[in-house]
Amino acid sequence: MKKILNYINGEYCEPFSGDWLDNYNPSKGEVYSKIAFSSSVDVEKAYKAAKEAFPSWSNTTAEERSNTLLKIASLIEENLEELAIAEALDNGKPLSLAKAVDIPRASSNFRFFGHAITQFASEAHESVGLNTMNFTIRQPIGVVGCISPWNLPLYLFTWKIAPALAAGNTVVAKPSEITPMTAYLLGDICTKAGLPKGVLNIVHGTGPSAGQAIVSHPDIKAISFTGGTKTGEHIARTAAPMFKKLSLELGGKNPNLIFADCNYDKMLSVTVRSSFANQGQICLCGSRIFVEKSIYEKFKTDFVAKVKELKVGNPFEADTNIGALVSKPHLEKVKSYIDLAKEEGGKILFGGNQVTVEGSENGYYLEPTIIEILDYQCRVNQEEIFGPVVTIMPFETEEEVLKMANSVKYGLSATLWTSNLDRTMRVSKQLESGIVWVNTWLNRDLRTPFGGIKSSGVGREGGFEALKFFTEAKNVCIKYD
Ligand code: TXE
């Protein structure tokens, strides 16, 4: 059976423990490969390689680092087919989605930060009268840790690694143990692109073992993490006494606010996507849909009709819209929220059932599920479900919908549908979230700040924000006569 090895100091290697985890193919519910079960010993080995590589890598010119990152970007593109197949197999997402979104975006991450670093400048402040000139040096931090989740595996792994490397850091990274395959394949691509040994080290294994070893390593000075809010809390608690720099991208329970004056057809088709893309397993999915009362009944009918058309099936069939959920425990968690919705007085307007796919009977498939549930404060409307499940409810006024939208502990993104410019401004400013999409969804320009407020995280990634995170600013003040 295929073994997913660590990639340390430019070489693939087995974990020190000799232990392996099972890696499941969610579309079949079968173990199909083995994952290195790494411990603090492997993390230490990775750290040492990164530490040794740091002086040389941090002293390369921005152009040299840029060139290497652009080569990695091109190689990801050249291997798009193989990587997309690996992603669909490992995660359960439709192959068409992996080909159109995940892998192209992984390539864009390297390409974008390869270019961005050549334009990254710092400020100078001249104090005329005091005869001083201040300038800011932005220096790489050293060895940094990047930890990523399973929903957009290579996409989010590279979203962290690319800016960290561009800024001149060396990296110890860990992908999710649920979807490690494309991160494993990235090692080989980096070698082919000529990334020097030790600059990027990839350690596989569980959160409590390898992940915890990265976070608690005293000399890994910054941690960029995307994952669950509970894990983020734990990481913050571990890292705070060591004063590590932290970037935490956590969960969401995002509102989708639909006003009667919107472009209805466009809203309807995008709302199907923002609800169920990637089986609803995107932290940016709009899982709470609020619809203005005058169009509520029409929306309900049309939305259900559109969602009925979605095909749940094998990720490798071209017409599949919704693949498998990522794991059995996750499927069970999502199903438990559907049961809870019924207990909380919800009405299932569509879906709610596990699906048996012919030829893949043990796969983790679930119908896209629409629940009408009017209490905006019930658990189903407050807790992150992270699956193909949305709730819908009507509202009458802006004030009312803002109150409901902002009632959750999360604050990652929000979507607003209206053609009224005044309302766009008023509502965007009052929504408690790091991102507001107006008349669109998941529209990403990589230069923009990305991140959440409240329990959705701390810090921003994207563009120069990411390069700022992965550097330390130093003020040099020169007095002249
Ligand atoms: O995330 P975890 P999981 C949400 C979603 C999901 C829940 C749990 O609600 O149901 O989180 O998903 C590593 N020290 N999101 O269990 O556990 C872990 O190995 C260091 C939202 O996958 O947070 C993995 O690499 N690392 C999210 C990564 O953290 C630790 C996307 C994420 O795992 C660790 C995914 C520890 N103590 C899930 N424990 C989003 N916002 O996009 C775990 N890890």
Coordinates of C-alpha atoms and ligand atoms in Angstrom, one line a residue:
M1 CA 0.0 0.0 0.0
K2 CA 1.2 3.5 -0.9
K3 CA 3.1 5.2 2.0
I4 CA 2.8 8.9 2.6
L5 CA 6.3 9.8 3.8
N6 CA 7.6 12.9 5.5
Y7 CA 9.7 15.3 3.4
I8 CA 12.6 16.5 5.4
N9 CA 15.8 18.2 4.2
G10 CA 14.8 17.6 0.6
E11 CA 14.3 13.9 1.0
Y12 CA 11.3 11.6 1.7
C13 CA 11.7 9.6 4.9
E14 CA 9.8 7.3 7.2
P15 CA 8.6 8.4 10.6
F16 CA 11.0 7.7 13.5
S17 CA 8.3 5.7 15.3
G18 CA 7.8 3.3 12.4
D19 CA 4.1 3.8 13.0
W20 CA 1.5 4.5 10.3
L21 CA -2.1 5.9 10.2
D22 CA -4.8 4.7 7.8
N23 CA -5.7 7.1 5.0
Y24 CA -9.2 6.7 3.8
N25 CA -10.7 7.3 0.4
P26 CA -14.0 8.9 1.4
S27 CA -15.8 8.1 -1.8
K28 CA -15.4 4.4 -1.2
G29 CA -15.0 4.4 2.6
E30 CA -11.8 2.3 2.2
V31 CA -8.2 2.6 3.5
Y32 CA -6.0 3.2 0.4
S33 CA -2.7 4.4 1.8
K34 CA -0.7 4.8 5.0
I35 CA 0.4 8.0 6.6
A36 CA 3.6 8.6 8.5
F37 CA 2.6 8.9 12.2
S38 CA 5.2 11.5 13.1
S39 CA 6.1 12.6 16.6
S40 CA 8.2 15.4 18.2
V41 CA 11.3 13.5 17.0
D42 CA 10.4 14.0 13.4
V43 CA 9.4 17.6 14.0
E44 CA 12.8 18.2 15.7
K45 CA 14.5 16.7 12.6
A46 CA 12.5 18.9 10.4
Y47 CA 13.2 21.9 12.5
K48 CA 17.0 21.3 12.4
A49 CA 16.9 21.0 8.6
A50 CA 14.9 24.2 8.4
K51 CA 17.2 26.0 10.8
E52 CA 20.3 25.0 8.9
A53 CA 18.7 26.1 5.6
F54 CA 17.6 29.5 7.0
P55 CA 20.8 31.6 6.8
S56 CA 21.3 30.8 3.1
W57 CA 17.6 31.0 2.0
S58 CA 17.0 34.3 3.9
N59 CA 20.0 35.8 2.2
T60 CA 18.9 35.0 -1.4
T61 CA 17.6 38.0 -3.4
A62 CA 13.9 38.4 -3.7
E63 CA 14.3 37.6 -7.4
E64 CA 15.9 34.3 -6.7
R65 CA 13.1 33.3 -4.3
S66 CA 10.6 34.6 -6.8
N67 CA 12.1 32.4 -9.6
T68 CA 11.9 29.3 -7.4
L69 CA 8.3 30.0 -6.4
L70 CA 7.3 30.6 -10.0
K71 CA 8.9 27.3 -11.0
I72 CA 6.9 25.5 -8.3
A73 CA 3.7 27.3 -9.6
S74 CA 4.5 26.1 -13.2
L75 CA 5.1 22.5 -12.1
I76 CA 1.8 22.4 -10.2
E77 CA 0.1 23.5 -13.4
E78 CA 2.0 20.9 -15.4
N79 CA 0.9 18.2 -12.9
L80 CA -2.7 19.5 -12.6
E81 CA -4.3 16.3 -13.7
E82 CA -2.4 14.0 -11.4
L83 CA -2.8 16.4 -8.4
A84 CA -6.5 16.9 -9.0
I85 CA -7.1 13.2 -9.1
A86 CA -5.1 12.8 -5.9
E87 CA -7.1 15.5 -4.2
A88 CA -10.5 14.1 -5.3
L89 CA -9.5 10.6 -4.1
D90 CA -8.2 11.8 -0.8
N91 CA -10.9 14.3 0.0
G92 CA -14.0 13.1 -1.8
K93 CA -14.6 16.3 -3.6
P94 CA -15.7 16.2 -7.3
L95 CA -12.7 15.9 -9.6
S96 CA -14.2 18.7 -11.7
L97 CA -13.9 21.0 -8.6
A98 CA -10.3 20.0 -7.8
K99 CA -9.4 20.7 -11.5
A100 CA -11.2 24.0 -11.7
V101 CA -10.5 25.4 -8.2
D102 CA -8.1 23.6 -5.8
I103 CA -5.1 22.9 -7.9
P104 CA -5.2 26.0 -10.1
R105 CA -5.4 28.0 -6.9
A106 CA -2.4 26.1 -5.3
S107 CA -0.4 27.2 -8.4
S108 CA -1.7 30.8 -8.1
N109 CA -0.7 30.9 -4.5
F110 CA 3.0 30.3 -5.5
R111 CA 2.7 32.5 -8.6
F112 CA 1.1 35.4 -6.7
F113 CA 3.6 35.4 -3.8
G114 CA 6.4 34.9 -6.2
H115 CA 5.5 38.2 -7.8
A116 CA 4.4 39.9 -4.6
I117 CA 7.7 39.6 -2.9
T118 CA 9.4 41.5 -5.7
Q119 CA 7.1 44.4 -4.9
F120 CA 7.1 44.2 -1.1
A121 CA 8.6 47.5 0.1
S122 CA 8.9 49.0 3.5
E123 CA 8.4 52.6 4.8
A124 CA 10.8 55.4 5.6
H125 CA 9.8 58.3 8.0
E126 CA 12.0 61.3 8.0
S127 CA 11.6 63.5 11.1
V128 CA 12.6 66.9 9.6
G129 CA 13.7 69.2 12.4
L130 CA 14.8 66.4 14.6
N131 CA 17.3 65.4 11.9
T132 CA 16.4 61.8 12.0
M133 CA 15.7 59.3 9.3
N134 CA 13.7 56.2 10.2
F135 CA 13.4 53.3 8.0
T136 CA 11.7 49.9 8.5
I137 CA 13.5 46.7 7.7
R138 CA 11.3 43.7 7.3
Q139 CA 13.3 40.6 8.1
P140 CA 12.2 37.0 7.9
I141 CA 11.3 35.5 11.2
G142 CA 13.3 32.2 10.9
V143 CA 11.7 28.8 11.1
V144 CA 7.9 29.1 10.9
G145 CA 5.1 26.5 11.3
C146 CA 2.2 26.1 8.9
I147 CA -0.7 23.8 9.8
S148 CA -3.6 23.3 7.4
P149 CA -7.0 21.5 7.4
W150 CA -8.7 19.0 5.1
N151 CA -11.4 20.9 3.2
L152 CA -9.2 22.6 0.6
P153 CA -6.0 20.6 1.2
L154 CA -3.4 21.8 -1.3
Y155 CA -5.1 25.2 -1.7
L156 CA -4.8 26.1 2.0
F157 CA -1.4 24.4 2.6
T158 CA 0.2 26.4 -0.2
W159 CA -1.7 29.6 0.9
K160 CA 0.5 29.6 4.0
I161 CA 3.7 28.1 2.6
A162 CA 4.1 30.3 -0.4
P163 CA 4.2 33.7 1.5
A164 CA 6.3 32.1 4.3
L165 CA 9.0 31.1 1.7
A166 CA 8.7 34.2 -0.3
A167 CA 9.5 36.3 2.7
G168 CA 12.7 34.3 3.3
N169 CA 11.6 32.0 6.1
T170 CA 12.1 28.3 6.2
V171 CA 9.2 26.1 7.1
V172 CA 8.0 23.1 9.0
A173 CA 4.5 22.3 7.7
K174 CA 1.8 19.8 8.5
P175 CA -1.2 19.1 6.3
S176 CA -4.3 17.5 7.8
E177 CA -3.9 13.8 8.5
I178 CA -7.3 13.4 6.9
T179 CA -6.1 14.6 3.5
P180 CA -2.3 14.5 3.3
M181 CA -1.8 13.2 -0.3
T182 CA -1.3 16.4 -2.3
A183 CA 1.0 17.8 0.3
Y184 CA 3.1 14.7 0.0
L185 CA 3.3 15.1 -3.8
L186 CA 4.3 18.7 -3.3
G187 CA 7.6 17.6 -1.9
D188 CA 8.7 16.1 -5.2
I189 CA 7.6 19.2 -7.1
C190 CA 9.7 21.4 -4.8
T191 CA 12.7 19.3 -5.3
K192 CA 12.2 19.5 -9.1
A193 CA 11.8 23.2 -8.9
G194 CA 15.2 23.5 -7.2
L195 CA 14.0 24.6 -3.8
P196 CA 17.1 24.1 -1.6
K197 CA 17.1 21.3 0.9
G198 CA 15.6 22.1 4.2
V199 CA 13.8 25.2 3.1
L200 CA 10.4 23.4 3.2
N201 CA 9.9 20.4 5.4
I202 CA 6.6 18.5 5.5
V203 CA 5.8 16.4 8.5
H204 CA 2.7 14.2 8.5
G205 CA 0.6 12.9 11.4
T206 CA -2.1 13.8 13.9
G207 CA -2.8 17.2 15.5
P208 CA -2.1 16.1 19.0
S209 CA 1.2 14.5 18.0
A210 CA 3.0 16.2 15.1
G211 CA 0.9 19.4 15.1
Q212 CA 1.3 19.9 18.9
A213 CA 5.1 19.4 18.5
I214 CA 5.3 22.2 15.9
V215 CA 3.1 24.6 18.0
S216 CA 5.0 23.9 21.3
H217 CA 8.5 23.9 19.7
P218 CA 10.3 26.8 21.5
D219 CA 12.2 27.9 18.4
I220 CA 9.4 27.8 15.8
K221 CA 8.6 31.5 16.2
A222 CA 5.4 31.9 14.2
I223 CA 2.4 29.6 13.5
S224 CA 0.0 30.1 10.7
F225 CA -3.0 27.8 11.3
T226 CA -6.3 27.1 9.5
G227 CA -8.8 24.8 11.1
G228 CA -11.4 24.4 13.8
T229 CA -12.1 27.1 16.4
K230 CA -11.5 24.7 19.3
T231 CA -8.1 23.7 17.9
G232 CA -7.3 27.4 17.3
E233 CA -8.1 28.1 21.0
H234 CA -5.8 25.3 22.1
I235 CA -3.0 26.5 19.8
A236 CA -3.3 30.1 21.1
R237 CA -3.1 28.8 24.7
T238 CA 0.0 26.8 23.9
A239 CA 1.8 29.5 21.9
A240 CA 0.9 32.6 24.0
P241 CA 3.3 32.0 26.8
M242 CA 6.1 31.7 24.2
F243 CA 5.0 35.0 22.6
K244 CA 4.8 33.4 19.2
K245 CA 3.3 35.3 16.3
L246 CA 0.0 33.7 15.4
S247 CA -2.3 33.8 12.5
L248 CA -5.5 31.8 13.1
E249 CA -8.1 31.2 10.4
L250 CA -10.9 29.4 12.1
G251 CA -14.6 28.4 11.6
G252 CA -17.5 30.4 10.3
K253 CA -21.3 30.4 10.4
N254 CA -21.8 32.8 7.6
P255 CA -25.0 34.7 6.9
N256 CA -26.4 35.1 3.4
L257 CA -28.7 38.2 3.4
I258 CA -31.1 38.3 0.4
F259 CA -33.1 41.4 -0.2
A260 CA -36.1 41.6 -2.6
D261 CA -34.4 44.2 -4.8
C262 CA -31.5 41.9 -5.8
N263 CA -30.9 40.3 -9.2
Y264 CA -33.0 37.3 -8.4
D265 CA -31.7 34.8 -11.0
K266 CA -28.1 35.5 -10.3
M267 CA -28.6 35.3 -6.6
L268 CA -30.4 32.0 -6.9
S269 CA -27.7 30.2 -8.8
V270 CA -24.8 31.7 -6.7
T271 CA -26.7 30.8 -3.5
V272 CA -26.8 27.2 -4.6
R273 CA -23.0 27.3 -4.9
S274 CA -22.4 29.3 -1.7
S275 CA -24.5 26.7 0.1
F276 CA -23.2 23.4 -1.3
A277 CA -19.8 23.9 -3.0
N278 CA -17.3 21.3 -1.8
Q279 CA -20.1 19.6 0.0
G280 CA -20.6 22.7 2.1
Q281 CA -17.2 22.1 3.6
I282 CA -15.8 25.6 3.0
C283 CA -15.4 28.0 6.0
L284 CA -16.8 30.7 3.7
C285 CA -20.1 28.9 2.7
G286 CA -23.2 30.8 3.5
S287 CA -24.9 28.4 5.9
R288 CA -27.6 30.7 7.2
I289 CA -29.9 32.1 4.5
F290 CA -32.0 35.1 5.4
V291 CA -34.6 36.1 2.8
E292 CA -36.7 39.2 2.8
K293 CA -40.3 38.3 3.5
S294 CA -41.8 39.5 0.2
I295 CA -39.8 37.0 -1.8
Y296 CA -39.5 34.3 0.9
E297 CA -42.1 31.8 -0.4
K298 CA -40.9 32.2 -4.0
F299 CA -37.3 31.7 -3.0
K300 CA -38.1 28.6 -1.0
T301 CA -39.8 27.0 -4.0
D302 CA -37.1 27.9 -6.5
F303 CA -34.2 27.1 -4.2
V304 CA -35.6 23.6 -3.4
A305 CA -36.2 23.0 -7.1
K306 CA -32.6 24.0 -8.0
V307 CA -31.0 22.0 -5.2
K308 CA -33.1 18.9 -6.3
E309 CA -31.2 19.0 -9.6
L310 CA -27.8 18.6 -7.9
K311 CA -26.3 15.2 -8.4
V312 CA -24.7 13.5 -5.4
G313 CA -22.3 10.9 -6.6
N314 CA -18.9 9.5 -7.3
P315 CA -16.4 12.4 -7.4
F316 CA -14.9 11.0 -10.6
E317 CA -18.1 11.2 -12.7
A318 CA -18.2 14.3 -14.8
D319 CA -21.8 15.3 -13.9
T320 CA -21.4 14.9 -10.1
N321 CA -22.1 18.2 -8.2
I322 CA -21.7 16.9 -4.7
G323 CA -19.1 14.3 -3.8
A324 CA -18.5 12.5 -0.5
L325 CA -18.0 14.1 2.8
V326 CA -14.4 13.9 4.0
S327 CA -14.7 11.2 6.7
K328 CA -17.1 8.9 8.5
P329 CA -16.8 10.9 11.8
H330 CA -17.5 14.1 9.9
L331 CA -20.5 12.5 8.2
E332 CA -21.9 11.4 11.6
K333 CA -21.3 14.9 13.0
V334 CA -23.2 16.6 10.1
K335 CA -26.1 14.0 10.4
S336 CA -26.3 14.7 14.1
Y337 CA -27.0 18.3 13.3
I338 CA -29.9 17.3 11.0
D339 CA -31.4 15.3 13.9
L340 CA -30.9 18.2 16.2
A341 CA -32.6 20.5 13.8
K342 CA -35.7 18.3 13.9
E343 CA -35.6 18.4 17.7
E344 CA -35.3 22.2 17.6
G345 CA -38.4 22.5 15.5
G346 CA -36.8 22.7 12.1
K347 CA -38.6 21.5 9.0
I348 CA -36.5 19.7 6.4
L349 CA -37.5 21.2 3.1
F350 CA -35.2 19.0 1.1
G351 CA -32.6 16.3 1.8
G352 CA -31.5 15.1 5.2
N353 CA -30.6 11.6 4.2
Q354 CA -27.4 9.6 3.6
V355 CA -27.1 8.5 0.0
T356 CA -26.0 5.1 -1.2
V357 CA -24.0 5.5 -4.4
E358 CA -23.9 2.4 -6.6
G359 CA -20.5 0.9 -6.8
S360 CA -19.4 3.0 -3.8
E361 CA -21.8 1.7 -1.2
N362 CA -19.5 2.5 1.8
G363 CA -18.8 6.1 0.7
Y364 CA -19.8 9.1 2.9
Y365 CA -22.5 10.7 0.8
L366 CA -25.2 13.0 2.1
E367 CA -28.0 14.8 0.3
P368 CA -27.8 18.6 0.2
T369 CA -30.1 19.6 3.0
I370 CA -32.3 22.7 3.4
I371 CA -33.9 23.3 6.8
E372 CA -36.4 26.0 7.5
I373 CA -35.9 26.9 11.1
L374 CA -37.1 30.2 12.5
D375 CA -35.3 30.5 15.8
Y376 CA -32.0 32.2 14.9
Q377 CA -30.6 31.5 18.3
C378 CA -31.1 27.7 18.3
R379 CA -27.9 25.5 18.2
V380 CA -28.4 24.6 14.5
N381 CA -28.3 28.3 13.7
Q382 CA -25.4 29.1 16.0
E383 CA -22.9 26.2 15.6
E384 CA -20.7 25.4 12.7
I385 CA -22.0 22.3 10.9
F386 CA -19.5 22.4 8.0
G387 CA -21.4 20.2 5.6
P388 CA -24.1 20.3 2.9
V389 CA -26.7 21.8 5.3
V390 CA -28.2 25.2 5.2
T391 CA -31.0 26.9 7.2
I392 CA -33.4 29.4 5.8
M393 CA -35.6 32.0 7.4
P394 CA -37.5 35.2 6.5
F395 CA -36.9 38.7 7.7
E396 CA -38.7 42.0 7.4
T397 CA -36.3 44.8 8.1
E398 CA -32.6 45.6 7.8
E399 CA -32.3 46.0 11.5
E400 CA -33.9 42.6 12.1
V401 CA -31.7 40.8 9.7
L402 CA -28.5 42.4 11.0
K403 CA -29.4 41.4 14.5
M404 CA -29.8 37.8 13.4
A405 CA -26.8 37.8 11.1
N406 CA -24.5 39.1 13.9
S407 CA -25.9 36.9 16.6
V408 CA -23.3 34.2 16.2
K409 CA -19.9 33.9 17.9
Y410 CA -18.2 33.7 14.4
G411 CA -17.4 36.5 12.0
L412 CA -15.7 35.2 8.9
S413 CA -17.7 36.2 5.9
A414 CA -21.1 37.4 4.9
T415 CA -22.9 37.6 1.5
L416 CA -25.3 40.4 0.7
W417 CA -27.7 40.5 -2.2
T418 CA -29.2 43.9 -3.1
S419 CA -29.1 46.4 -5.9
N420 CA -29.5 49.3 -3.6
L421 CA -26.2 51.1 -3.1
D422 CA -27.1 52.9 0.1
R423 CA -28.2 49.6 1.6
T424 CA -25.0 48.0 0.4
M425 CA -22.9 50.5 2.3
R426 CA -25.1 50.6 5.4
V427 CA -25.3 46.8 5.8
S428 CA -21.7 46.1 4.8
K429 CA -20.4 48.4 7.5
Q430 CA -22.6 46.8 10.2
L431 CA -22.0 43.2 9.4
E432 CA -19.6 41.6 11.9
S433 CA -17.3 39.8 9.6
G434 CA -13.9 40.0 8.0
I435 CA -15.2 39.7 4.5
V436 CA -18.5 40.9 2.9
W437 CA -19.4 39.8 -0.6
V438 CA -22.0 41.9 -2.4
N439 CA -23.8 40.2 -5.3
T440 CA -21.1 37.6 -5.5
W441 CA -19.5 34.8 -3.4
L442 CA -16.0 33.4 -3.0
N443 CA -14.7 36.1 -5.4
R444 CA -11.1 36.3 -4.4
D445 CA -8.4 38.7 -5.4
L446 CA -5.3 37.5 -3.7
R447 CA -4.1 41.0 -2.9
T448 CA -7.0 41.6 -0.4
P449 CA -6.9 40.9 3.3
F450 CA -8.4 37.6 4.3
G451 CA -9.5 36.5 7.7
G452 CA -12.2 36.7 10.4
I453 CA -13.2 38.5 13.5
K454 CA -14.7 37.2 16.8
S455 CA -14.2 33.4 17.1
S456 CA -13.3 33.1 13.4
G457 CA -9.7 34.0 14.1
V458 CA -6.9 36.4 14.6
G459 CA -4.9 38.2 12.0
R460 CA -5.2 38.5 8.2
E461 CA -3.6 36.6 5.4
G462 CA -3.5 37.5 1.7
G463 CA -1.4 40.0 -0.2
F464 CA 1.1 42.1 1.8
E465 CA -0.8 41.2 5.0
A466 CA 0.7 37.7 4.7
L467 CA 4.2 39.0 3.9
K468 CA 3.9 41.3 6.9
F469 CA 2.9 38.4 9.1
F470 CA 5.9 36.3 8.0
T471 CA 8.4 39.1 8.7
E472 CA 9.4 41.1 11.7
A473 CA 9.5 44.9 11.3
K474 CA 12.5 46.6 12.7
N475 CA 12.8 50.4 12.9
V476 CA 16.3 51.8 12.2
C477 CA 16.6 55.4 13.4
I478 CA 19.6 57.4 12.1
K479 CA 20.4 60.8 13.5
Y480 CA 22.3 63.1 11.2
D481 CA 24.0 66.5 11.7
Ligands
TXE1 O1 -9.9 20.5 12.3 P1 -8.8 20.6 13.2 P2 -10.7 19.1 11.9 C1 -13.8 23.1 11.3 C2 -15.0 22.3 11.0 C3 -14.6 20.9 11.3 C4 -13.8 21.2 12.6 C5 -12.9 20.1 12.9 O2 -16.1 22.7 11.8 O3 -15.7 20.1 11.6 O4 -13.1 22.4 12.2 O5 -12.1 19.7 11.7 C6 -4.2 20.1 13.2 N1 -1.9 21.3 17.6 N2 -12.9 23.4 10.2 O6 -10.8 18.1 12.9 O7 -8.8 19.5 14.2 C7 -4.8 19.0 12.4 O8 -3.9 17.8 12.4 C8 -1.5 21.6 16.4 C9 -12.9 24.7 9.7 O9 -10.0 18.7 10.7 O10 -8.7 22.0 13.7 C10 -5.0 19.6 11.1 O11 -3.8 19.6 10.4 N3 -2.2 21.2 15.3 C11 -11.7 24.9 8.9 C12 -5.4 21.0 11.5 O12 -4.9 21.2 12.8 C13 -3.4 20.5 15.5 C14 -11.4 23.8 7.9 C15 -6.9 21.3 11.4 O13 -7.5 20.3 12.2 C16 -3.8 20.2 16.8 C17 -11.4 22.5 8.5 C18 -3.0 20.6 17.9 N4 -3.3 20.4 19.2 C19 -12.2 22.4 9.6 N5 -5.0 19.5 16.7 C20 -11.7 26.2 8.1 N6 -11.9 27.3 8.8 O14 -11.5 26.3 6.9 C21 -5.3 19.4 15.4 N7 -4.3 20.0 14.7

